[in-house]
mmCIF file of C-alpha atoms in Angstrom:
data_model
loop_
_atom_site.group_PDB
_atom_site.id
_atom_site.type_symbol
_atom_site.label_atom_id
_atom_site.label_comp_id
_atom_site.label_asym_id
_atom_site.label_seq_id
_atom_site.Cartn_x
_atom_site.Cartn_y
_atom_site.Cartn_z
ATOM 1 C CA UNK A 1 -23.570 10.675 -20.848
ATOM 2 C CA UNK A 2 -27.937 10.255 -20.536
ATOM 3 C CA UNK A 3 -29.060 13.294 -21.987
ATOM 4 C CA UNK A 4 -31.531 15.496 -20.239
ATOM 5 C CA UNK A 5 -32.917 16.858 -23.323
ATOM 6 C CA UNK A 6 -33.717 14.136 -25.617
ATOM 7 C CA UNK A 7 -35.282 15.610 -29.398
ATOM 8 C CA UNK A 8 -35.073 14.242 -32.605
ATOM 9 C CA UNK A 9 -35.346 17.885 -34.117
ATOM 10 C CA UNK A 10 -33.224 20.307 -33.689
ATOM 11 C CA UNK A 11 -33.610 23.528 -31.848
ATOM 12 C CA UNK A 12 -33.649 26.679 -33.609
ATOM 13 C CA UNK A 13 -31.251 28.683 -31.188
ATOM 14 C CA UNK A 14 -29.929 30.732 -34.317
ATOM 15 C CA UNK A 15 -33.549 32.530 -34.606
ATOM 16 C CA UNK A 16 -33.041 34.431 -32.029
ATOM 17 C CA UNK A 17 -29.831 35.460 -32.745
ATOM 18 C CA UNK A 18 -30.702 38.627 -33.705
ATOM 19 C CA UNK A 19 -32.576 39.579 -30.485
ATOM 20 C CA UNK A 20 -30.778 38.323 -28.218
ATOM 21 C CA UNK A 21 -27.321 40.350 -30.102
ATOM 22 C CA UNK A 22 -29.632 43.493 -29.302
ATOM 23 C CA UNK A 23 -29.878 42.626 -25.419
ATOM 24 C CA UNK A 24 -25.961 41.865 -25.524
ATOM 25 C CA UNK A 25 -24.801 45.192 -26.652
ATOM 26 C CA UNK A 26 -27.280 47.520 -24.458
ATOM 27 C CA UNK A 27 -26.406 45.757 -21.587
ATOM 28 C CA UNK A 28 -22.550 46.071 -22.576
ATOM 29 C CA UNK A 29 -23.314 49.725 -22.999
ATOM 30 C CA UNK A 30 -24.959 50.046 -20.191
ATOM 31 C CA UNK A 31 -21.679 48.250 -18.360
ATOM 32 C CA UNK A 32 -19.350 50.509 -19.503
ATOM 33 C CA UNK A 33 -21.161 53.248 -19.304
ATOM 34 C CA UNK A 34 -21.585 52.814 -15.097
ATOM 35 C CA UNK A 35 -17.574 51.624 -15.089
ATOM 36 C CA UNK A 36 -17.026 54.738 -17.152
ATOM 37 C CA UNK A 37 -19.414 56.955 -14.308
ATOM 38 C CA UNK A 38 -19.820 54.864 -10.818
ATOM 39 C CA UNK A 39 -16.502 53.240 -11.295
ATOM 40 C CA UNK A 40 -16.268 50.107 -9.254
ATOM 41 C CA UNK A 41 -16.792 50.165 -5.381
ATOM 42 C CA UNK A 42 -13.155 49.029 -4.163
ATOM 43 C CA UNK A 43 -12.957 46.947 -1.237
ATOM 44 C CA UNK A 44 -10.159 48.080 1.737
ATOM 45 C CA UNK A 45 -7.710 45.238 0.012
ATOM 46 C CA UNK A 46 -7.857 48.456 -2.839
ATOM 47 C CA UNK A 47 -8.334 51.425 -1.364
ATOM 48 C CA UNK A 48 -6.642 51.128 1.940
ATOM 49 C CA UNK A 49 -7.844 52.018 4.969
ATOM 50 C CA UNK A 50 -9.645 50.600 8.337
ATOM 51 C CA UNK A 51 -11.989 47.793 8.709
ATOM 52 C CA UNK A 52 -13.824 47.077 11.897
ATOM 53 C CA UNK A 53 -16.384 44.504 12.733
ATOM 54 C CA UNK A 54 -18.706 45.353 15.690
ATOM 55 C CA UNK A 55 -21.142 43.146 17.742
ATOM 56 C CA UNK A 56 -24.246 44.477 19.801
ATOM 57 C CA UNK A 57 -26.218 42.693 22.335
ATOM 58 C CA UNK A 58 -29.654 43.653 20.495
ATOM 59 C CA UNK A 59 -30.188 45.184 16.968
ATOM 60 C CA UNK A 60 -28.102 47.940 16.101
ATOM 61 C CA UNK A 61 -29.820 51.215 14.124
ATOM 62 C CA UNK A 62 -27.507 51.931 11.549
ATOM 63 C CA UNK A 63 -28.602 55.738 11.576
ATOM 64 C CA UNK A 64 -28.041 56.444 15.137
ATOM 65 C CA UNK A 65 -24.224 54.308 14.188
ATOM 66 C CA UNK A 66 -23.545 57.149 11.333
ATOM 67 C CA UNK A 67 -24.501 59.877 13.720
ATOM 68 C CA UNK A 68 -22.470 58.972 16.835
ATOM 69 C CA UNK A 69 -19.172 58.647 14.345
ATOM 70 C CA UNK A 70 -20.179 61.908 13.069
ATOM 71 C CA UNK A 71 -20.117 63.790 15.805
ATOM 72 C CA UNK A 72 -16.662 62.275 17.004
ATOM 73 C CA UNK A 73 -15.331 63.249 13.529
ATOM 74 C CA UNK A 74 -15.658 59.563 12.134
ATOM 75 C CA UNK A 75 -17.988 61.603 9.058
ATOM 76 C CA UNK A 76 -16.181 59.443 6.006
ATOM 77 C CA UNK A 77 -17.514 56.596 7.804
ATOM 78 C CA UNK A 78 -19.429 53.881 6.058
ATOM 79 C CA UNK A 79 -21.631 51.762 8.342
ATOM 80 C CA UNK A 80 -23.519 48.705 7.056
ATOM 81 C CA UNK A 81 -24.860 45.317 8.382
ATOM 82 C CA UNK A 82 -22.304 42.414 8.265
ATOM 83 C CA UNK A 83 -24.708 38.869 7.851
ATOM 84 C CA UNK A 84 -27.147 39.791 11.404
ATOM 85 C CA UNK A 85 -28.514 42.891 12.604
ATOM 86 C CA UNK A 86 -26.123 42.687 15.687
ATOM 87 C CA UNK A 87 -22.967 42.687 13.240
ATOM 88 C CA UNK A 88 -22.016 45.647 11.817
ATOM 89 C CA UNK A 89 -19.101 46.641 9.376
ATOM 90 C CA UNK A 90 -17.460 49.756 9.746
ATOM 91 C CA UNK A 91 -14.971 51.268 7.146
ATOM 92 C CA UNK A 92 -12.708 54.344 7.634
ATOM 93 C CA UNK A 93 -10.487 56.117 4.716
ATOM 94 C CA UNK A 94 -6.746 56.264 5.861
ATOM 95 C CA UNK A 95 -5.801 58.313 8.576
ATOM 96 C CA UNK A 96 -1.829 59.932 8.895
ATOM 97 C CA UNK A 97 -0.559 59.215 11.959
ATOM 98 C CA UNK A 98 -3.767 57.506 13.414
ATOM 99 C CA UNK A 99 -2.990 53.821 14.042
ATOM 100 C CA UNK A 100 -5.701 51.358 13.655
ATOM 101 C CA UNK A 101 -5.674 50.575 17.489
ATOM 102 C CA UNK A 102 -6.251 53.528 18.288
ATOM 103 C CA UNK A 103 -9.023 54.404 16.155
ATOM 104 C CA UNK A 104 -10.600 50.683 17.343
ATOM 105 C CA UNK A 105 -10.720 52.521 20.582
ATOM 106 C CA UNK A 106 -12.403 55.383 19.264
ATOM 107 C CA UNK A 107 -14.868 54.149 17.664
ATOM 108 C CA UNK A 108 -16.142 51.655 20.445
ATOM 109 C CA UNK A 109 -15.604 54.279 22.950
ATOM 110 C CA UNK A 110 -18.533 56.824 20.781
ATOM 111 C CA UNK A 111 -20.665 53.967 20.209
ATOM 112 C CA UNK A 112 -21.038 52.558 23.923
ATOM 113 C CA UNK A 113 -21.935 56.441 24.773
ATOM 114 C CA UNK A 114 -24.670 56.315 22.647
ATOM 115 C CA UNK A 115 -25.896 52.904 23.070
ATOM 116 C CA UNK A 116 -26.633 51.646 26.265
ATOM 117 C CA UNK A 117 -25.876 48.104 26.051
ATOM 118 C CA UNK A 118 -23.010 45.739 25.203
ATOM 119 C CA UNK A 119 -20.638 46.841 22.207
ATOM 120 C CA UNK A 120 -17.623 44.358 21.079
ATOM 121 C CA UNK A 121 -14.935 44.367 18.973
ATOM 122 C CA UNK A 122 -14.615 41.568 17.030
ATOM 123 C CA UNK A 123 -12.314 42.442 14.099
ATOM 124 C CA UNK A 124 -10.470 44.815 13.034
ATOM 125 C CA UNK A 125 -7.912 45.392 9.822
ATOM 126 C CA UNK A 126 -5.575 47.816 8.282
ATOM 127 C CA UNK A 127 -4.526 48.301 4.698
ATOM 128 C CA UNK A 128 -2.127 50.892 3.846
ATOM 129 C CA UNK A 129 -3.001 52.844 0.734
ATOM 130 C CA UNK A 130 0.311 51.735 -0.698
ATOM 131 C CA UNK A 131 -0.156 47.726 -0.693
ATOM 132 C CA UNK A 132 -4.126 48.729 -1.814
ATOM 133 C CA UNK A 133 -2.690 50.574 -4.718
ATOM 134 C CA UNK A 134 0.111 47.537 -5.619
ATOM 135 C CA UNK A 135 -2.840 45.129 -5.311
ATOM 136 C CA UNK A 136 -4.691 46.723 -7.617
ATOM 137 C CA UNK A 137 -1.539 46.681 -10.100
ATOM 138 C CA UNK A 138 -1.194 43.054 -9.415
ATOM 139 C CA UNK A 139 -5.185 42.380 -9.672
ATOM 140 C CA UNK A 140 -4.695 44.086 -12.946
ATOM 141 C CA UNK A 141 -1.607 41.920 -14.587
ATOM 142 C CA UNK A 142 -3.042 38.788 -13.444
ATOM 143 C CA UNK A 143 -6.299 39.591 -15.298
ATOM 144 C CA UNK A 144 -4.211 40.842 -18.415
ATOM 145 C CA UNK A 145 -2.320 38.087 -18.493
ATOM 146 C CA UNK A 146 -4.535 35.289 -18.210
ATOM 147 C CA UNK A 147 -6.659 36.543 -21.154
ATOM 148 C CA UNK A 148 -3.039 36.992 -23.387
ATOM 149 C CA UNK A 149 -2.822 33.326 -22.574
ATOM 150 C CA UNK A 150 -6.346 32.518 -23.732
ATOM 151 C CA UNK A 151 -6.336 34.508 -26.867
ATOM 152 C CA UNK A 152 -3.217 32.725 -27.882
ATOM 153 C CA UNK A 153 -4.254 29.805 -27.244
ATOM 154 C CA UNK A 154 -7.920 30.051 -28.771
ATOM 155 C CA UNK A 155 -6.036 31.623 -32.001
ATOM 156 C CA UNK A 156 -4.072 28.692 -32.386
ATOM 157 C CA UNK A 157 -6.950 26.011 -31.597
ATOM 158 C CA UNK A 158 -9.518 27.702 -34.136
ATOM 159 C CA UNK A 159 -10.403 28.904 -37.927
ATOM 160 C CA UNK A 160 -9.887 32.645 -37.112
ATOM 161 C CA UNK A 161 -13.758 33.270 -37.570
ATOM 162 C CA UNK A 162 -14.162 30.569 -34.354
ATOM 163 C CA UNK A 163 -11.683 32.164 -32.488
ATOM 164 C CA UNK A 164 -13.184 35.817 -32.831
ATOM 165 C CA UNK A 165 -16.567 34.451 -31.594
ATOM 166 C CA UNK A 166 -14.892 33.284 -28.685
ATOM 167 C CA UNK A 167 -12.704 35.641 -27.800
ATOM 168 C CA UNK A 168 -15.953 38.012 -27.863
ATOM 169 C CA UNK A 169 -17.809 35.793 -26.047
ATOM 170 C CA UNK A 170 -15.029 35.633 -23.117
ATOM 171 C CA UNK A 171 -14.916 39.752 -23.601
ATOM 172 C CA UNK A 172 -18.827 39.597 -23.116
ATOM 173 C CA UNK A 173 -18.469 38.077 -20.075
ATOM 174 C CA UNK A 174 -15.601 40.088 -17.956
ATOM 175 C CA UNK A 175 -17.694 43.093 -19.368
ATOM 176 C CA UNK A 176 -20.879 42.062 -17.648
ATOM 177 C CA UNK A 177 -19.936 41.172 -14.478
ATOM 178 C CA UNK A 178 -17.588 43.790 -13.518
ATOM 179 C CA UNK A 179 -20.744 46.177 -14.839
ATOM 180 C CA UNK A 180 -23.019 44.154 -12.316
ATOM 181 C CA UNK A 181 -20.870 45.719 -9.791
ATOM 182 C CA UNK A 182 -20.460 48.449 -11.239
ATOM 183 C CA UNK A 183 -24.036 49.238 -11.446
ATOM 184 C CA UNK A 184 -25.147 47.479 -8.242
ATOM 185 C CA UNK A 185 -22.061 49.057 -6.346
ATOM 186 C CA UNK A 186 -20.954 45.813 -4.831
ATOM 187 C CA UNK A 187 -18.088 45.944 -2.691
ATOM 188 C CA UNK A 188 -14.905 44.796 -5.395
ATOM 189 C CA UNK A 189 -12.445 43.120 -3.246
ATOM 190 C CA UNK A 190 -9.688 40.236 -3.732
ATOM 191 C CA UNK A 191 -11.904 37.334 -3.649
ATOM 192 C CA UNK A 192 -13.975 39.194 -6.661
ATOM 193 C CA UNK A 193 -11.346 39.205 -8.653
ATOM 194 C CA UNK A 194 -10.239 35.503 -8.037
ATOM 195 C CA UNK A 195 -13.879 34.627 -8.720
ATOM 196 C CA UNK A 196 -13.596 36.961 -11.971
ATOM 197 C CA UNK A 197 -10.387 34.882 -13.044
ATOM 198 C CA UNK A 198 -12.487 31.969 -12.516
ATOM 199 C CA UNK A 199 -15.137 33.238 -14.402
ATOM 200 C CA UNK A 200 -12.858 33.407 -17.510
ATOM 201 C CA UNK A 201 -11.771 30.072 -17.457
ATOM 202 C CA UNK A 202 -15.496 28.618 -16.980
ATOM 203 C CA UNK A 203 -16.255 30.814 -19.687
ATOM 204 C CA UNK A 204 -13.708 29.959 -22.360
ATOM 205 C CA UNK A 205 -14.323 26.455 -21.589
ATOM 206 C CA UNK A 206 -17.838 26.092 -22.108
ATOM 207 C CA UNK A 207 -17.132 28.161 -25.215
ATOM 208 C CA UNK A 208 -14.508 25.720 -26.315
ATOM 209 C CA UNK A 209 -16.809 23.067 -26.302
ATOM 210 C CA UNK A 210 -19.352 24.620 -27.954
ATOM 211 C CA UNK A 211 -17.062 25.585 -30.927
ATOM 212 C CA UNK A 212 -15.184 22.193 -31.116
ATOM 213 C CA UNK A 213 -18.720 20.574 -31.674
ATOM 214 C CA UNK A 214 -19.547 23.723 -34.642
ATOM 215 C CA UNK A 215 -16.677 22.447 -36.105
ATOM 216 C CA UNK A 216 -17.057 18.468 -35.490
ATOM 217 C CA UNK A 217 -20.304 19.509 -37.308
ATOM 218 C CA UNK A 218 -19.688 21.439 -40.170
ATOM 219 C CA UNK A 219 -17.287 18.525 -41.130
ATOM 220 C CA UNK A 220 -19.491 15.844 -40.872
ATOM 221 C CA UNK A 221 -22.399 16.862 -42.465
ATOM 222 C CA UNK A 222 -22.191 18.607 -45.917
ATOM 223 C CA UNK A 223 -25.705 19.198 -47.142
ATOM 224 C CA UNK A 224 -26.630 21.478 -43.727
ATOM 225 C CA UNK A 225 -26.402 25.427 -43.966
ATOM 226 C CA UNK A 226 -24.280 27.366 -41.568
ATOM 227 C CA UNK A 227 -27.385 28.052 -39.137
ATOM 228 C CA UNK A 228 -28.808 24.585 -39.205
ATOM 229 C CA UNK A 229 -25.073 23.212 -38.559
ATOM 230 C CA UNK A 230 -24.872 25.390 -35.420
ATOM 231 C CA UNK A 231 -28.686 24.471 -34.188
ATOM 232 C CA UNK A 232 -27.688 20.939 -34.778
ATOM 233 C CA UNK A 233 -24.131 21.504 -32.751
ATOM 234 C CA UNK A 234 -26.039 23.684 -29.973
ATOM 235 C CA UNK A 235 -28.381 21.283 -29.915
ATOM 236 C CA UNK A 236 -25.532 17.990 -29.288
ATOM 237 C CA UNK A 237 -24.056 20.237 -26.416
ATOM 238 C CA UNK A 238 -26.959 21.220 -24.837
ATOM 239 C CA UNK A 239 -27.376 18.237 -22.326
ATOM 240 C CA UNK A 240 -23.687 18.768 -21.498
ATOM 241 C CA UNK A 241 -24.037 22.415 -20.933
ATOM 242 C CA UNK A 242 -26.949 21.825 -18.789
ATOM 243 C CA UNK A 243 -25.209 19.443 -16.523
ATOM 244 C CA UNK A 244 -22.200 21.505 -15.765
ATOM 245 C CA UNK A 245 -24.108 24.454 -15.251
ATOM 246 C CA UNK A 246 -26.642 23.458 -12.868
ATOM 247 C CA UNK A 247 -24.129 21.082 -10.762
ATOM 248 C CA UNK A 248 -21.872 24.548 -10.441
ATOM 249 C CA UNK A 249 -25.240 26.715 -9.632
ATOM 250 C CA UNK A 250 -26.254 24.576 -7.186
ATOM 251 C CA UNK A 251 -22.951 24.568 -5.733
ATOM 252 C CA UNK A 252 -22.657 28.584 -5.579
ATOM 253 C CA UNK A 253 -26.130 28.807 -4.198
ATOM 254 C CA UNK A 254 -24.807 27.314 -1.133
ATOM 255 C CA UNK A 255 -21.993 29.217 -1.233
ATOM 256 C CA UNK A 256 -23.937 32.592 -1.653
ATOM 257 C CA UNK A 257 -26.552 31.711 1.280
ATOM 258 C CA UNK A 258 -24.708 29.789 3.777
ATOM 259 C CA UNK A 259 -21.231 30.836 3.152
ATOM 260 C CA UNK A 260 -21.567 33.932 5.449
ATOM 261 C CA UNK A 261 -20.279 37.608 3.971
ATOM 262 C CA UNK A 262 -16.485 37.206 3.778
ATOM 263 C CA UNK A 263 -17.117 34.678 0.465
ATOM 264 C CA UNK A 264 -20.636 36.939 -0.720
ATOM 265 C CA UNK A 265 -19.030 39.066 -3.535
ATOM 266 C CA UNK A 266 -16.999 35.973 -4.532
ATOM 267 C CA UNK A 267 -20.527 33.405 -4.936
ATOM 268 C CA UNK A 268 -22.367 36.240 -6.690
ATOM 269 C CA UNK A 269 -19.492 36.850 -9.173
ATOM 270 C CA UNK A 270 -19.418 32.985 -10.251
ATOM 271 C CA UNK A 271 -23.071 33.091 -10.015
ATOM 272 C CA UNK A 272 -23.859 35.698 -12.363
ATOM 273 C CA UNK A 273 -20.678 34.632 -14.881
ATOM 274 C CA UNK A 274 -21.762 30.908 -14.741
ATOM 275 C CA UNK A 275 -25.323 32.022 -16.085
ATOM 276 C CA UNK A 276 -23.738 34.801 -18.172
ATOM 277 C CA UNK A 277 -20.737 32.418 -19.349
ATOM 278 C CA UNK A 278 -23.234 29.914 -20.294
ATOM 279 C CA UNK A 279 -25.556 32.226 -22.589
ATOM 280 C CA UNK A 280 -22.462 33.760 -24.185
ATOM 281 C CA UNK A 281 -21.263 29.961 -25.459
ATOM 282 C CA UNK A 282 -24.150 29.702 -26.905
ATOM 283 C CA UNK A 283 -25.338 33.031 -28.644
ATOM 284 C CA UNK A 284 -21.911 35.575 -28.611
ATOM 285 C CA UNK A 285 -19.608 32.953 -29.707
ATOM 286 C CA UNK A 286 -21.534 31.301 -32.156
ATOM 287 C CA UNK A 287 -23.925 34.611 -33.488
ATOM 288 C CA UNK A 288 -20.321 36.429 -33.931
ATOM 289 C CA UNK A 289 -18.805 33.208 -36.035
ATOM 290 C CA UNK A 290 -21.885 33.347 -38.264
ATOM 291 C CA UNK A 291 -21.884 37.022 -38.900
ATOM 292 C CA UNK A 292 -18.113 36.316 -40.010
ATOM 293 C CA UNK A 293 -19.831 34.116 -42.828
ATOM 294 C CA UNK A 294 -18.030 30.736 -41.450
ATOM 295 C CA UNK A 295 -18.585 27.872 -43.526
ATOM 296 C CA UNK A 296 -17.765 24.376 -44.073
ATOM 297 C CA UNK A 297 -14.801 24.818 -46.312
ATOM 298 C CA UNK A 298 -13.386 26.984 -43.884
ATOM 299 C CA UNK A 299 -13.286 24.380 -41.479
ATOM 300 C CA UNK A 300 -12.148 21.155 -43.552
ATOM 301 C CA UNK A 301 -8.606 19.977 -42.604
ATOM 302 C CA UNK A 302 -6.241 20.573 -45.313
ATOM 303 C CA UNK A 303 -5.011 17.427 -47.369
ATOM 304 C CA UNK A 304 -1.495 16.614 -47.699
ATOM 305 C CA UNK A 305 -0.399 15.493 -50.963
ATOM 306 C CA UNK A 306 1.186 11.889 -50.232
ATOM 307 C CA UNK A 307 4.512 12.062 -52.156
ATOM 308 C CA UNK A 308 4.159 10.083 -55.840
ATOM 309 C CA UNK A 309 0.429 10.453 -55.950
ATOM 310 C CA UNK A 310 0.577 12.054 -58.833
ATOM 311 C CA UNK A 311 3.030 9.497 -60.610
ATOM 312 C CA UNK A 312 1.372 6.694 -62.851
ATOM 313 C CA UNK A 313 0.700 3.034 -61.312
ATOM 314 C CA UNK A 314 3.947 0.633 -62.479
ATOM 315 C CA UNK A 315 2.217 -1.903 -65.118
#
């Protein structure tokens, strides 16, 4: 493959280390800290509930939407545009005994009182709490499971000190993206988590790489310490990293601005864990490996003693 980056020295990534290891942890603090307070913002797939999509003829004011549902009783309402000004989302807590039809009539009925122009229905949805709370159960295992898989797997691929720096690095990563919507109280629906399962496997596999070139590197050349070995490896992979990163960015750009809102959470999840993913490869995985004291010998494959090697030569 043409490299992008083409340097006959080698750069120092490992100086940094120590700065960027400070930036890591507050900003996994800060993560769990707003999944510890703000929670996440489930979507209706989650919480259950009603979801209606409303077209006007001219610009709707989302104040004067709140306020006509509020005095029908439609308080718990949360209003918000949906990709134009003329598209609005509306979502309603569950409601015993209410069916969604009738609530669809309701609601378009209070807002064509108070707005004198066209109002259409375009969508609308119902979740019962019960499925919400079984898909969050399912969300849940699927997550669990898939990182069981990759810690076995990176245990048996790796020298233990390897396979903690990745398995951080991966932990990094899930961390940081459900605190960005945490913090930013995105709406966490079904298509965020598929794009958070997706974010593990990018993640592990750019880390992967990263670590089978540490270790391609610490065998081949002896005379190196620890942090020039992992400068030099950084340095091989860089080009690589580079390529897959911006040729997925570039994809998920167009996804995020001209995919419309349905597919929104699910671009800015791979967005910000592509980015993330890529930073942790090079800095978690590899800062966490060093601070293990990982070394050449640790990596060297063992030698298996040929049987009669030990015997004299026949004269």
């Amino acid at each position: 493959m043409q490299e992008i980056i083409k340097t006959n020295e080698r750069l120092p990534f490992m100086r940094f280390r120590g700065i960027m290891g400070i930036i890591s942890i507050i900003l996994v603090v800060a993560s769990i800290a707003s999944l510890s307070v703000n929670k996440l913002n489930f979507g209706l797939d989650f919480t259950g509930g009603t979801l209606l999509e409303v077209g006007f003829e001219k610009p709707a004011d989302l104040s004067r939407v709140r306020s006509a549902l509020d005095n029908k009783g439609f308080g718990d309402a949360v209003v918000q545009n949906y990709g134009t000004q003329e598209d609005i989302l509306i979502r309603l807590e569950p409601r015993e005994g209410v069916k969604a039809e009738q609530l669809g009539t309701d609601i378009l009925d209070s807002l064509r009182a108070e707005f004198e122009q066209t109002v259409e229905m375009r969508r609308i949805e119902f979740v019962g709490p019960n499925v919400g709370d079984e898909f969050i159960e399912q969300g849940g295992l699927a997550m669990l499971t898939a990182l069981i898989c990759i810690l076995l797997y990176i245990a048996m691929r790796f020298e233990w000190r390897l396979a903690v720096g990745a398995v951080a690095a991966l932990a990094h990563d899930v961390i940081l993206t459900l605190g960005l919507f945490s913090i930013l109280q995105l709406e966490f629906d079904l298509t965020v988590m598929a794009a958070l399962l997706a974010v593990i496997g990018y993640s592990i596999n750019d880390t992967v790489v990263v670590c089978d070139r540490i270790r391609e590197t610490f065998r081949k050349f002896a005379k190196l310490t620890p942090i020039q070995t992992v400068n030099r490896a950084l340095t091989d992979t860089l080009s690589r990293t580079l390529v897959t990163s911006l040729t997925t960015i570039l994809v998920l750009l167009t996804l995020f601005f001209l995919g419309g809102p349905l597919i929104h959470g699910f671009a800015t999840a791979l967005l910000f864990g592509v980015v993330i993913g890529t930073y942790s490869s090079i800095y978690i995985a590899s800062t966490v490996a060093l601070a293990f004291g990982v070394s050449r010998d640790d990596l060297m494959p063992t030698e298996v003693e040929k049987e009669g090697a030990d015997q004299d030569p026949l004269p």
